[in-house]
mmCIF file with all atom_site columns, C-alpha atoms in Angstrom:
data_model
loop_
_atom_site.group_PDB
_atom_site.id
_atom_site.type_symbol
_atom_site.label_atom_id
_atom_site.label_alt_id
_atom_site.label_comp_id
_atom_site.label_asym_id
_atom_site.label_entity_id
_atom_site.label_seq_id
_atom_site.pdbx_PDB_ins_code
_atom_site.Cartn_x
_atom_site.Cartn_y
_atom_site.Cartn_z
_atom_site.occupancy
_atom_site.B_iso_or_equiv
_atom_site.pdbx_formal_charge
_atom_site.auth_seq_id
_atom_site.auth_comp_id
_atom_site.auth_asym_id
_atom_site.auth_atom_id
_atom_site.pdbx_PDB_model_num
ATOM 1   C CA . UNK A 1 1   ? -0.016  0.034  -0.356  1.00 52.00 ? 1   UNK A CA 1
ATOM 2   C CA . UNK A 1 2   ? 2.924   2.374  0.488   1.00 55.00 ? 2   UNK A CA 1
ATOM 3   C CA . UNK A 1 3   ? 4.646   1.864  -2.110  1.00 55.00 ? 3   UNK A CA 1
ATOM 4   C CA . UNK A 1 4   ? 1.793   2.315  -4.310  1.00 56.00 ? 4   UNK A CA 1
ATOM 5   C CA . UNK A 1 5   ? 1.139   5.433  -2.576  1.00 57.00 ? 5   UNK A CA 1
ATOM 6   C CA . UNK A 1 6   ? 5.053   6.590  -3.288  1.00 61.00 ? 6   UNK A CA 1
ATOM 7   C CA . UNK A 1 7   ? 4.388   5.500  -6.858  1.00 59.00 ? 7   UNK A CA 1
ATOM 8   C CA . UNK A 1 8   ? 1.594   8.156  -7.048  1.00 59.00 ? 8   UNK A CA 1
ATOM 9   C CA . UNK A 1 9   ? 3.567   10.764 -5.395  1.00 59.00 ? 9   UNK A CA 1
ATOM 10  C CA . UNK A 1 10  ? 6.277   10.344 -7.578  1.00 58.00 ? 10  UNK A CA 1
ATOM 11  C CA . UNK A 1 11  ? 3.979   10.181 -10.788 1.00 51.00 ? 11  UNK A CA 1
ATOM 12  C CA . UNK A 1 12  ? 2.624   13.673 -9.542  1.00 47.00 ? 12  UNK A CA 1
ATOM 13  C CA . UNK A 1 13  ? 6.076   15.118 -8.693  1.00 56.00 ? 13  UNK A CA 1
ATOM 14  C CA . UNK A 1 14  ? 7.105   14.513 -12.273 1.00 48.00 ? 14  UNK A CA 1
ATOM 15  C CA . UNK A 1 15  ? 3.938   15.455 -13.889 1.00 48.00 ? 15  UNK A CA 1
ATOM 16  C CA . UNK A 1 16  ? 4.560   19.092 -12.341 1.00 54.00 ? 16  UNK A CA 1
ATOM 17  C CA . UNK A 1 17  ? 7.736   19.320 -13.496 1.00 49.00 ? 17  UNK A CA 1
ATOM 18  C CA . UNK A 1 18  ? 6.893   19.041 -16.921 1.00 51.00 ? 18  UNK A CA 1
ATOM 19  C CA . UNK A 1 19  ? 6.585   22.303 -18.899 1.00 48.00 ? 19  UNK A CA 1
ATOM 20  C CA . UNK A 1 20  ? 2.768   22.952 -19.764 1.00 57.00 ? 20  UNK A CA 1
ATOM 21  C CA . UNK A 1 21  ? 2.181   23.260 -23.342 1.00 63.00 ? 21  UNK A CA 1
ATOM 22  C CA . UNK A 1 22  ? 0.486   26.865 -24.056 1.00 67.00 ? 22  UNK A CA 1
ATOM 23  C CA . UNK A 1 23  ? -2.575  26.471 -26.596 1.00 80.00 ? 23  UNK A CA 1
ATOM 24  C CA . UNK A 1 24  ? -2.292  28.325 -29.767 1.00 84.00 ? 24  UNK A CA 1
ATOM 25  C CA . UNK A 1 25  ? -3.418  31.596 -29.811 1.00 90.00 ? 25  UNK A CA 1
ATOM 26  C CA . UNK A 1 26  ? -6.501  32.416 -32.465 1.00 92.00 ? 26  UNK A CA 1
ATOM 27  C CA . UNK A 1 27  ? -4.152  34.600 -34.376 1.00 93.00 ? 27  UNK A CA 1
ATOM 28  C CA . UNK A 1 28  ? -1.757  31.417 -35.074 1.00 94.00 ? 28  UNK A CA 1
ATOM 29  C CA . UNK A 1 29  ? -4.374  29.526 -36.002 1.00 95.00 ? 29  UNK A CA 1
ATOM 30  C CA . UNK A 1 30  ? -5.066  31.692 -38.540 1.00 95.00 ? 30  UNK A CA 1
ATOM 31  C CA . UNK A 1 31  ? -1.576  32.024 -39.777 1.00 96.00 ? 31  UNK A CA 1
ATOM 32  C CA . UNK A 1 32  ? -1.193  28.050 -39.592 1.00 96.00 ? 32  UNK A CA 1
ATOM 33  C CA . UNK A 1 33  ? -4.687  27.234 -41.599 1.00 96.00 ? 33  UNK A CA 1
ATOM 34  C CA . UNK A 1 34  ? -4.964  29.995 -44.258 1.00 96.00 ? 34  UNK A CA 1
ATOM 35  C CA . UNK A 1 35  ? -1.250  30.338 -44.599 1.00 96.00 ? 35  UNK A CA 1
ATOM 36  C CA . UNK A 1 36  ? -0.818  26.686 -45.465 1.00 97.00 ? 36  UNK A CA 1
ATOM 37  C CA . UNK A 1 37  ? -3.778  26.913 -47.772 1.00 97.00 ? 37  UNK A CA 1
ATOM 38  C CA . UNK A 1 38  ? -2.382  30.018 -49.313 1.00 95.00 ? 38  UNK A CA 1
ATOM 39  C CA . UNK A 1 39  ? 0.767   28.259 -50.068 1.00 96.00 ? 39  UNK A CA 1
ATOM 40  C CA . UNK A 1 40  ? -0.848  25.407 -51.472 1.00 97.00 ? 40  UNK A CA 1
ATOM 41  C CA . UNK A 1 41  ? -2.816  26.972 -53.942 1.00 95.00 ? 41  UNK A CA 1
ATOM 42  C CA . UNK A 1 42  ? -0.096  29.309 -55.226 1.00 94.00 ? 42  UNK A CA 1
ATOM 43  C CA . UNK A 1 43  ? 2.739   26.734 -55.081 1.00 95.00 ? 43  UNK A CA 1
ATOM 44  C CA . UNK A 1 44  ? 2.490   26.355 -58.783 1.00 95.00 ? 44  UNK A CA 1
ATOM 45  C CA . UNK A 1 45  ? 2.674   29.785 -59.337 1.00 94.00 ? 45  UNK A CA 1
ATOM 46  C CA . UNK A 1 46  ? 5.584   30.401 -57.375 1.00 94.00 ? 46  UNK A CA 1
ATOM 47  C CA . UNK A 1 47  ? 7.075   27.775 -58.901 1.00 95.00 ? 47  UNK A CA 1
ATOM 48  C CA . UNK A 1 48  ? 6.368   28.878 -62.533 1.00 94.00 ? 48  UNK A CA 1
ATOM 49  C CA . UNK A 1 49  ? 7.865   32.410 -61.352 1.00 93.00 ? 49  UNK A CA 1
ATOM 50  C CA . UNK A 1 50  ? 10.678  30.589 -60.202 1.00 93.00 ? 50  UNK A CA 1
ATOM 51  C CA . UNK A 1 51  ? 11.798  29.001 -63.125 1.00 95.00 ? 51  UNK A CA 1
ATOM 52  C CA . UNK A 1 52  ? 10.985  32.125 -65.329 1.00 93.00 ? 52  UNK A CA 1
ATOM 53  C CA . UNK A 1 53  ? 13.863  34.204 -63.269 1.00 92.00 ? 53  UNK A CA 1
ATOM 54  C CA . UNK A 1 54  ? 16.098  31.285 -63.422 1.00 93.00 ? 54  UNK A CA 1
ATOM 55  C CA . UNK A 1 55  ? 15.904  31.291 -67.178 1.00 93.00 ? 55  UNK A CA 1
ATOM 56  C CA . UNK A 1 56  ? 16.978  35.102 -67.180 1.00 90.00 ? 56  UNK A CA 1
ATOM 57  C CA . UNK A 1 57  ? 19.423  34.584 -65.008 1.00 89.00 ? 57  UNK A CA 1
ATOM 58  C CA . UNK A 1 58  ? 18.685  38.229 -62.883 1.00 87.00 ? 58  UNK A CA 1
ATOM 59  C CA . UNK A 1 59  ? 22.480  39.333 -61.251 1.00 88.00 ? 59  UNK A CA 1
ATOM 60  C CA . UNK A 1 60  ? 21.971  38.117 -57.490 1.00 87.00 ? 60  UNK A CA 1
ATOM 61  C CA . UNK A 1 61  ? 19.922  35.091 -57.977 1.00 91.00 ? 61  UNK A CA 1
ATOM 62  C CA . UNK A 1 62  ? 15.941  34.328 -58.164 1.00 93.00 ? 62  UNK A CA 1
ATOM 63  C CA . UNK A 1 63  ? 15.924  35.321 -54.425 1.00 94.00 ? 63  UNK A CA 1
ATOM 64  C CA . UNK A 1 64  ? 16.551  37.955 -51.909 1.00 94.00 ? 64  UNK A CA 1
ATOM 65  C CA . UNK A 1 65  ? 17.956  37.322 -48.688 1.00 95.00 ? 65  UNK A CA 1
ATOM 66  C CA . UNK A 1 66  ? 17.918  40.051 -46.428 1.00 95.00 ? 66  UNK A CA 1
ATOM 67  C CA . UNK A 1 67  ? 17.752  39.533 -42.045 1.00 96.00 ? 67  UNK A CA 1
ATOM 68  C CA . UNK A 1 68  ? 15.243  40.825 -40.394 1.00 95.00 ? 68  UNK A CA 1
ATOM 69  C CA . UNK A 1 69  ? 13.877  41.032 -37.207 1.00 93.00 ? 69  UNK A CA 1
ATOM 70  C CA . UNK A 1 70  ? 10.965  39.121 -36.102 1.00 93.00 ? 70  UNK A CA 1
ATOM 71  C CA . UNK A 1 71  ? 9.312   38.367 -32.725 1.00 92.00 ? 71  UNK A CA 1
ATOM 72  C CA . UNK A 1 72  ? 11.188  38.867 -29.350 1.00 89.00 ? 72  UNK A CA 1
ATOM 73  C CA . UNK A 1 73  ? 14.178  40.405 -31.160 1.00 89.00 ? 73  UNK A CA 1
ATOM 74  C CA . UNK A 1 74  ? 14.948  36.748 -33.195 1.00 92.00 ? 74  UNK A CA 1
ATOM 75  C CA . UNK A 1 75  ? 16.590  37.494 -36.202 1.00 94.00 ? 75  UNK A CA 1
ATOM 76  C CA . UNK A 1 76  ? 16.108  35.649 -39.344 1.00 95.00 ? 76  UNK A CA 1
ATOM 77  C CA . UNK A 1 77  ? 16.955  35.458 -43.100 1.00 96.00 ? 77  UNK A CA 1
ATOM 78  C CA . UNK A 1 78  ? 14.082  36.389 -45.286 1.00 96.00 ? 78  UNK A CA 1
ATOM 79  C CA . UNK A 1 79  ? 14.218  34.981 -48.595 1.00 95.00 ? 79  UNK A CA 1
ATOM 80  C CA . UNK A 1 80  ? 11.806  36.572 -51.069 1.00 95.00 ? 80  UNK A CA 1
ATOM 81  C CA . UNK A 1 81  ? 11.653  35.813 -55.130 1.00 94.00 ? 81  UNK A CA 1
ATOM 82  C CA . UNK A 1 82  ? 13.180  38.874 -56.880 1.00 92.00 ? 82  UNK A CA 1
ATOM 83  C CA . UNK A 1 83  ? 10.033  40.256 -58.549 1.00 88.00 ? 83  UNK A CA 1
ATOM 84  C CA . UNK A 1 84  ? 6.987   42.286 -57.820 1.00 85.00 ? 84  UNK A CA 1
ATOM 85  C CA . UNK A 1 85  ? 4.958   40.888 -60.425 1.00 80.00 ? 85  UNK A CA 1
ATOM 86  C CA . UNK A 1 86  ? 1.714   39.577 -58.911 1.00 80.00 ? 86  UNK A CA 1
ATOM 87  C CA . UNK A 1 87  ? 2.739   39.975 -55.511 1.00 86.00 ? 87  UNK A CA 1
ATOM 88  C CA . UNK A 1 88  ? 5.164   37.127 -55.891 1.00 91.00 ? 88  UNK A CA 1
ATOM 89  C CA . UNK A 1 89  ? 7.987   38.361 -53.487 1.00 92.00 ? 89  UNK A CA 1
ATOM 90  C CA . UNK A 1 90  ? 5.216   38.166 -50.781 1.00 92.00 ? 90  UNK A CA 1
ATOM 91  C CA . UNK A 1 91  ? 3.541   35.017 -51.724 1.00 94.00 ? 91  UNK A CA 1
ATOM 92  C CA . UNK A 1 92  ? 7.377   33.722 -51.625 1.00 95.00 ? 92  UNK A CA 1
ATOM 93  C CA . UNK A 1 93  ? 7.356   34.340 -47.837 1.00 96.00 ? 93  UNK A CA 1
ATOM 94  C CA . UNK A 1 94  ? 4.402   32.010 -46.945 1.00 96.00 ? 94  UNK A CA 1
ATOM 95  C CA . UNK A 1 95  ? 6.418   29.497 -45.707 1.00 96.00 ? 95  UNK A CA 1
ATOM 96  C CA . UNK A 1 96  ? 8.005   31.845 -43.130 1.00 97.00 ? 96  UNK A CA 1
ATOM 97  C CA . UNK A 1 97  ? 4.253   32.376 -41.727 1.00 97.00 ? 97  UNK A CA 1
ATOM 98  C CA . UNK A 1 98  ? 3.742   28.305 -41.509 1.00 96.00 ? 98  UNK A CA 1
ATOM 99  C CA . UNK A 1 99  ? 6.835   28.070 -39.776 1.00 95.00 ? 99  UNK A CA 1
ATOM 100 C CA . UNK A 1 100 ? 6.114   30.865 -37.214 1.00 94.00 ? 100 UNK A CA 1
ATOM 101 C CA . UNK A 1 101 ? 8.370   33.663 -38.260 1.00 95.00 ? 101 UNK A CA 1
ATOM 102 C CA . UNK A 1 102 ? 5.903   35.778 -39.912 1.00 96.00 ? 102 UNK A CA 1
ATOM 103 C CA . UNK A 1 103 ? 2.118   36.230 -39.277 1.00 96.00 ? 103 UNK A CA 1
ATOM 104 C CA . UNK A 1 104 ? -0.272  37.170 -42.267 1.00 96.00 ? 104 UNK A CA 1
ATOM 105 C CA . UNK A 1 105 ? -0.675  40.552 -40.461 1.00 96.00 ? 105 UNK A CA 1
ATOM 106 C CA . UNK A 1 106 ? 1.450   42.623 -39.065 1.00 94.00 ? 106 UNK A CA 1
ATOM 107 C CA . UNK A 1 107 ? 3.835   45.246 -38.960 1.00 91.00 ? 107 UNK A CA 1
ATOM 108 C CA . UNK A 1 108 ? 6.504   45.658 -41.298 1.00 88.00 ? 108 UNK A CA 1
ATOM 109 C CA . UNK A 1 109 ? 9.612   43.263 -41.113 1.00 90.00 ? 109 UNK A CA 1
ATOM 110 C CA . UNK A 1 110 ? 12.314  45.790 -40.313 1.00 90.00 ? 110 UNK A CA 1
ATOM 111 C CA . UNK A 1 111 ? 16.018  44.833 -40.635 1.00 92.00 ? 111 UNK A CA 1
ATOM 112 C CA . UNK A 1 112 ? 18.489  45.159 -38.002 1.00 92.00 ? 112 UNK A CA 1
ATOM 113 C CA . UNK A 1 113 ? 19.374  48.445 -38.564 1.00 91.00 ? 113 UNK A CA 1
ATOM 114 C CA . UNK A 1 114 ? 15.981  50.107 -38.893 1.00 86.00 ? 114 UNK A CA 1
ATOM 115 C CA . UNK A 1 115 ? 15.234  47.902 -35.355 1.00 82.00 ? 115 UNK A CA 1
ATOM 116 C CA . UNK A 1 116 ? 18.137  49.901 -34.026 1.00 82.00 ? 116 UNK A CA 1
ATOM 117 C CA . UNK A 1 117 ? 17.194  52.852 -35.114 1.00 80.00 ? 117 UNK A CA 1
ATOM 118 C CA . UNK A 1 118 ? 13.396  52.489 -34.011 1.00 70.00 ? 118 UNK A CA 1
ATOM 119 C CA . UNK A 1 119 ? 15.045  51.941 -30.196 1.00 66.00 ? 119 UNK A CA 1
ATOM 120 C CA . UNK A 1 120 ? 16.896  54.781 -30.516 1.00 62.00 ? 120 UNK A CA 1
ATOM 121 C CA . UNK A 1 121 ? 14.166  56.922 -30.959 1.00 57.00 ? 121 UNK A CA 1
ATOM 122 C CA . UNK A 1 122 ? 12.831  56.260 -27.558 1.00 53.00 ? 122 UNK A CA 1
ATOM 123 C CA . UNK A 1 123 ? 15.881  57.404 -25.072 1.00 52.00 ? 123 UNK A CA 1
ATOM 124 C CA . UNK A 1 124 ? 14.093  57.342 -21.977 1.00 50.00 ? 124 UNK A CA 1
ATOM 125 C CA . UNK A 1 125 ? 13.025  53.750 -22.066 1.00 47.00 ? 125 UNK A CA 1
ATOM 126 C CA . UNK A 1 126 ? 15.006  51.434 -19.753 1.00 47.00 ? 126 UNK A CA 1
ATOM 127 C CA . UNK A 1 127 ? 17.547  48.328 -21.507 1.00 47.00 ? 127 UNK A CA 1
ATOM 128 C CA . UNK A 1 128 ? 15.012  46.248 -20.260 1.00 43.00 ? 128 UNK A CA 1
ATOM 129 C CA . UNK A 1 129 ? 12.152  47.847 -21.613 1.00 44.00 ? 129 UNK A CA 1
ATOM 130 C CA . UNK A 1 130 ? 11.056  46.033 -24.551 1.00 54.00 ? 130 UNK A CA 1
ATOM 131 C CA . UNK A 1 131 ? 9.853   47.781 -27.550 1.00 69.00 ? 131 UNK A CA 1
ATOM 132 C CA . UNK A 1 132 ? 6.039   47.066 -28.954 1.00 75.00 ? 132 UNK A CA 1
ATOM 133 C CA . UNK A 1 133 ? 7.533   45.841 -32.430 1.00 78.00 ? 133 UNK A CA 1
ATOM 134 C CA . UNK A 1 134 ? 8.991   43.058 -30.553 1.00 81.00 ? 134 UNK A CA 1
ATOM 135 C CA . UNK A 1 135 ? 5.788   42.122 -29.128 1.00 85.00 ? 135 UNK A CA 1
ATOM 136 C CA . UNK A 1 136 ? 4.289   40.880 -32.315 1.00 89.00 ? 136 UNK A CA 1
ATOM 137 C CA . UNK A 1 137 ? 5.371   39.160 -34.974 1.00 93.00 ? 137 UNK A CA 1
ATOM 138 C CA . UNK A 1 138 ? 6.032   40.638 -38.455 1.00 94.00 ? 138 UNK A CA 1
ATOM 139 C CA . UNK A 1 139 ? 3.529   40.687 -41.046 1.00 95.00 ? 139 UNK A CA 1
ATOM 140 C CA . UNK A 1 140 ? 3.085   39.844 -44.850 1.00 94.00 ? 140 UNK A CA 1
ATOM 141 C CA . UNK A 1 141 ? 0.690   42.594 -44.968 1.00 93.00 ? 141 UNK A CA 1
ATOM 142 C CA . UNK A 1 142 ? -0.495  45.140 -42.266 1.00 92.00 ? 142 UNK A CA 1
ATOM 143 C CA . UNK A 1 143 ? -2.325  47.923 -41.034 1.00 90.00 ? 143 UNK A CA 1
ATOM 144 C CA . UNK A 1 144 ? 0.455   50.791 -42.653 1.00 88.00 ? 144 UNK A CA 1
ATOM 145 C CA . UNK A 1 145 ? 0.342   48.870 -46.191 1.00 85.00 ? 145 UNK A CA 1
ATOM 146 C CA . UNK A 1 146 ? -3.289  48.927 -46.960 1.00 85.00 ? 146 UNK A CA 1
ATOM 147 C CA . UNK A 1 147 ? -3.496  52.828 -45.678 1.00 81.00 ? 147 UNK A CA 1
ATOM 148 C CA . UNK A 1 148 ? -0.539  53.814 -47.122 1.00 66.00 ? 148 UNK A CA 1
ATOM 149 C CA . UNK A 1 149 ? -1.825  55.734 -50.440 1.00 57.00 ? 149 UNK A CA 1
ATOM 150 C CA . UNK A 1 150 ? -4.394  57.679 -48.405 1.00 55.00 ? 150 UNK A CA 1
ATOM 151 C CA . UNK A 1 151 ? -1.787  60.647 -48.116 1.00 56.00 ? 151 UNK A CA 1
ATOM 152 C CA . UNK A 1 152 ? -3.372  61.450 -44.302 1.00 58.00 ? 152 UNK A CA 1
ATOM 153 C CA . UNK A 1 153 ? -1.114  62.573 -42.029 1.00 57.00 ? 153 UNK A CA 1
ATOM 154 C CA . UNK A 1 154 ? -2.036  59.896 -39.275 1.00 57.00 ? 154 UNK A CA 1
ATOM 155 C CA . UNK A 1 155 ? -1.695  57.457 -42.003 1.00 60.00 ? 155 UNK A CA 1
ATOM 156 C CA . UNK A 1 156 ? 2.093   57.244 -41.148 1.00 79.00 ? 156 UNK A CA 1
ATOM 157 C CA . UNK A 1 157 ? 3.458   53.849 -40.700 1.00 82.00 ? 157 UNK A CA 1
ATOM 158 C CA . UNK A 1 158 ? 4.847   54.168 -37.731 1.00 80.00 ? 158 UNK A CA 1
ATOM 159 C CA . UNK A 1 159 ? 1.861   55.034 -36.603 1.00 83.00 ? 159 UNK A CA 1
ATOM 160 C CA . UNK A 1 160 ? -0.296  52.745 -38.144 1.00 86.00 ? 160 UNK A CA 1
ATOM 161 C CA . UNK A 1 161 ? 1.687   49.919 -36.825 1.00 86.00 ? 161 UNK A CA 1
ATOM 162 C CA . UNK A 1 162 ? 1.584   50.785 -33.157 1.00 85.00 ? 162 UNK A CA 1
ATOM 163 C CA . UNK A 1 163 ? -2.254  51.509 -33.612 1.00 87.00 ? 163 UNK A CA 1
ATOM 164 C CA . UNK A 1 164 ? -2.256  47.795 -34.953 1.00 90.00 ? 164 UNK A CA 1
ATOM 165 C CA . UNK A 1 165 ? -0.146  46.548 -32.108 1.00 89.00 ? 165 UNK A CA 1
ATOM 166 C CA . UNK A 1 166 ? -2.405  47.986 -29.545 1.00 88.00 ? 166 UNK A CA 1
ATOM 167 C CA . UNK A 1 167 ? -5.774  46.693 -30.951 1.00 88.00 ? 167 UNK A CA 1
ATOM 168 C CA . UNK A 1 168 ? -4.814  43.873 -32.991 1.00 88.00 ? 168 UNK A CA 1
ATOM 169 C CA . UNK A 1 169 ? -7.141  41.113 -33.116 1.00 90.00 ? 169 UNK A CA 1
ATOM 170 C CA . UNK A 1 170 ? -8.683  38.086 -35.756 1.00 92.00 ? 170 UNK A CA 1
ATOM 171 C CA . UNK A 1 171 ? -11.616 40.765 -36.746 1.00 93.00 ? 171 UNK A CA 1
ATOM 172 C CA . UNK A 1 172 ? -9.117  42.766 -37.962 1.00 93.00 ? 172 UNK A CA 1
ATOM 173 C CA . UNK A 1 173 ? -6.308  40.547 -39.526 1.00 94.00 ? 173 UNK A CA 1
ATOM 174 C CA . UNK A 1 174 ? -9.381  39.443 -41.534 1.00 94.00 ? 174 UNK A CA 1
ATOM 175 C CA . UNK A 1 175 ? -10.381 42.795 -42.362 1.00 93.00 ? 175 UNK A CA 1
ATOM 176 C CA . UNK A 1 176 ? -6.905  43.498 -43.532 1.00 93.00 ? 176 UNK A CA 1
ATOM 177 C CA . UNK A 1 177 ? -6.636  40.521 -45.455 1.00 93.00 ? 177 UNK A CA 1
ATOM 178 C CA . UNK A 1 178 ? -9.567  41.521 -47.395 1.00 92.00 ? 178 UNK A CA 1
ATOM 179 C CA . UNK A 1 179 ? -8.527  44.922 -48.055 1.00 89.00 ? 179 UNK A CA 1
ATOM 180 C CA . UNK A 1 180 ? -5.296  43.708 -49.348 1.00 87.00 ? 180 UNK A CA 1
ATOM 181 C CA . UNK A 1 181 ? -6.530  41.147 -51.769 1.00 84.00 ? 181 UNK A CA 1
ATOM 182 C CA . UNK A 1 182 ? -9.526  44.073 -53.181 1.00 76.00 ? 182 UNK A CA 1
ATOM 183 C CA . UNK A 1 183 ? -6.958  46.690 -53.626 1.00 65.00 ? 183 UNK A CA 1
ATOM 184 C CA . UNK A 1 184 ? -4.544  44.853 -56.134 1.00 64.00 ? 184 UNK A CA 1
ATOM 185 C CA . UNK A 1 185 ? -7.509  43.176 -57.733 1.00 63.00 ? 185 UNK A CA 1
ATOM 186 C CA . UNK A 1 186 ? -9.320  47.027 -58.358 1.00 64.00 ? 186 UNK A CA 1
ATOM 187 C CA . UNK A 1 187 ? -6.405  48.281 -59.802 1.00 60.00 ? 187 UNK A CA 1
ATOM 188 C CA . UNK A 1 188 ? -6.080  45.282 -62.363 1.00 56.00 ? 188 UNK A CA 1
ATOM 189 C CA . UNK A 1 189 ? -9.649  45.944 -63.259 1.00 61.00 ? 189 UNK A CA 1
ATOM 190 C CA . UNK A 1 190 ? -9.199  49.610 -63.472 1.00 64.00 ? 190 UNK A CA 1
ATOM 191 C CA . UNK A 1 191 ? -6.280  48.935 -65.841 1.00 60.00 ? 191 UNK A CA 1
ATOM 192 C CA . UNK A 1 192 ? -7.843  46.647 -67.917 1.00 59.00 ? 192 UNK A CA 1
ATOM 193 C CA . UNK A 1 193 ? -10.831 49.136 -68.447 1.00 62.00 ? 193 UNK A CA 1
ATOM 194 C CA . UNK A 1 194 ? -8.484  51.969 -69.445 1.00 61.00 ? 194 UNK A CA 1
ATOM 195 C CA . UNK A 1 195 ? -6.810  49.855 -71.583 1.00 59.00 ? 195 UNK A CA 1
ATOM 196 C CA . UNK A 1 196 ? -10.364 49.312 -73.485 1.00 53.00 ? 196 UNK A CA 1
ATOM 197 C CA . UNK A 1 197 ? -10.882 52.832 -73.720 1.00 53.00 ? 197 UNK A CA 1
ATOM 198 C CA . UNK A 1 198 ? -7.595  53.281 -75.376 1.00 47.00 ? 198 UNK A CA 1
ATOM 199 C CA . UNK A 1 199 ? -8.312  50.856 -78.038 1.00 46.00 ? 199 UNK A CA 1
ATOM 200 C CA . UNK A 1 200 ? -11.924 51.936 -78.952 1.00 41.00 ? 200 UNK A CA 1
ATOM 201 C CA . UNK A 1 201 ? -12.058 54.582 -81.424 1.00 41.00 ? 201 UNK A CA 1
ATOM 202 C CA . UNK A 1 202 ? -15.015 56.850 -82.661 1.00 41.00 ? 202 UNK A CA 1
ATOM 203 C CA . UNK A 1 203 ? -15.006 54.799 -85.994 1.00 41.00 ? 203 UNK A CA 1
ATOM 204 C CA . UNK A 1 204 ? -16.395 51.610 -83.827 1.00 43.00 ? 204 UNK A CA 1
ATOM 205 C CA . UNK A 1 205 ? -19.571 53.530 -82.877 1.00 41.00 ? 205 UNK A CA 1
ATOM 206 C CA . UNK A 1 206 ? -20.370 54.111 -86.465 1.00 43.00 ? 206 UNK A CA 1
ATOM 207 C CA . UNK A 1 207 ? -23.035 52.231 -88.237 1.00 45.00 ? 207 UNK A CA 1
ATOM 208 C CA . UNK A 1 208 ? -22.022 49.580 -91.453 1.00 46.00 ? 208 UNK A CA 1
ATOM 209 C CA . UNK A 1 209 ? -21.923 51.004 -94.990 1.00 52.00 ? 209 UNK A CA 1
ATOM 210 C CA . UNK A 1 210 ? -20.601 54.802 -93.140 1.00 44.00 ? 210 UNK A CA 1
ATOM 211 C CA . UNK A 1 211 ? -18.645 56.628 -95.690 1.00 49.00 ? 211 UNK A CA 1
ATOM 212 C CA . UNK A 1 212 ? -16.400 59.259 -94.245 1.00 41.00 ? 212 UNK A CA 1
ATOM 213 C CA . UNK A 1 213 ? -16.199 61.118 -97.660 1.00 45.00 ? 213 UNK A CA 1
ATOM 214 C CA . UNK A 1 214 ? -20.076 61.323 -97.497 1.00 45.00 ? 214 UNK A CA 1
ATOM 215 C CA . UNK A 1 215 ? -19.361 63.433 -93.831 1.00 42.00 ? 215 UNK A CA 1
ATOM 216 C CA . UNK A 1 216 ? -17.140 65.554 -95.376 1.00 40.00 ? 216 UNK A CA 1
ATOM 217 C CA . UNK A 1 217 ? -18.926 66.372 -98.669 1.00 44.00 ? 217 UNK A CA 1
ATOM 218 C CA . UNK A 1 218 ? -22.046 67.170 -96.310 1.00 44.00 ? 218 UNK A CA 1
ATOM 219 C CA . UNK A 1 219 ? -19.659 69.660 -94.377 1.00 40.00 ? 219 UNK A CA 1
ATOM 220 C CA . UNK A 1 220 ? -18.391 71.625 -97.662 1.00 44.00 ? 220 UNK A CA 1
ATOM 221 C CA . UNK A 1 221 ? -22.103 71.858 -98.855 1.00 42.00 ? 221 UNK A CA 1
ATOM 222 C CA . UNK A 1 222 ? -23.191 73.436 -95.915 1.00 45.00 ? 222 UNK A CA 1
#
């Protein structure tokens, strides 16, 4: 009997000594599910883009390499496709979202020099104080990116990123993602409309059998 009690006590002590696994946050669940789905859907497009770039042999290679500062000051090398077409450079960063270095939505990923300059902007803080950027993972897109074209003085990237850090949530992330998708689609639609108007001439509205000489003659006789 005493032996069984000792075994139970040792088992309880062993269980207490084990670190508890934290449940993933709703933001992390969104990054994993939606990030994995987007990566699977865009993988053929990314492979095609990489093949086209490899055939052109751009200087520096197919990928760009840049150190970036992530959550808790973690520095990682961010690799992106060396192209802006169809936003393939951003889509090529989806593996970092699945891995956990990036989030779908968050502040702009800064280089170590940019992060150091941001910390230097707050000289009154103690060395142990953490900058608000370190509390969040940087993102593929963010509030600053979708509001950058408004031109309003309160839409400065630093202020928008700080506002996001103070009010971030799944609802705001979904709204930013929807805006990020809607904006390029709207621009593409406008581009197609402008091209169609440029090709359209006045003669396309004239009736069949219309003769330009008749119009000239009628004008001269009047």
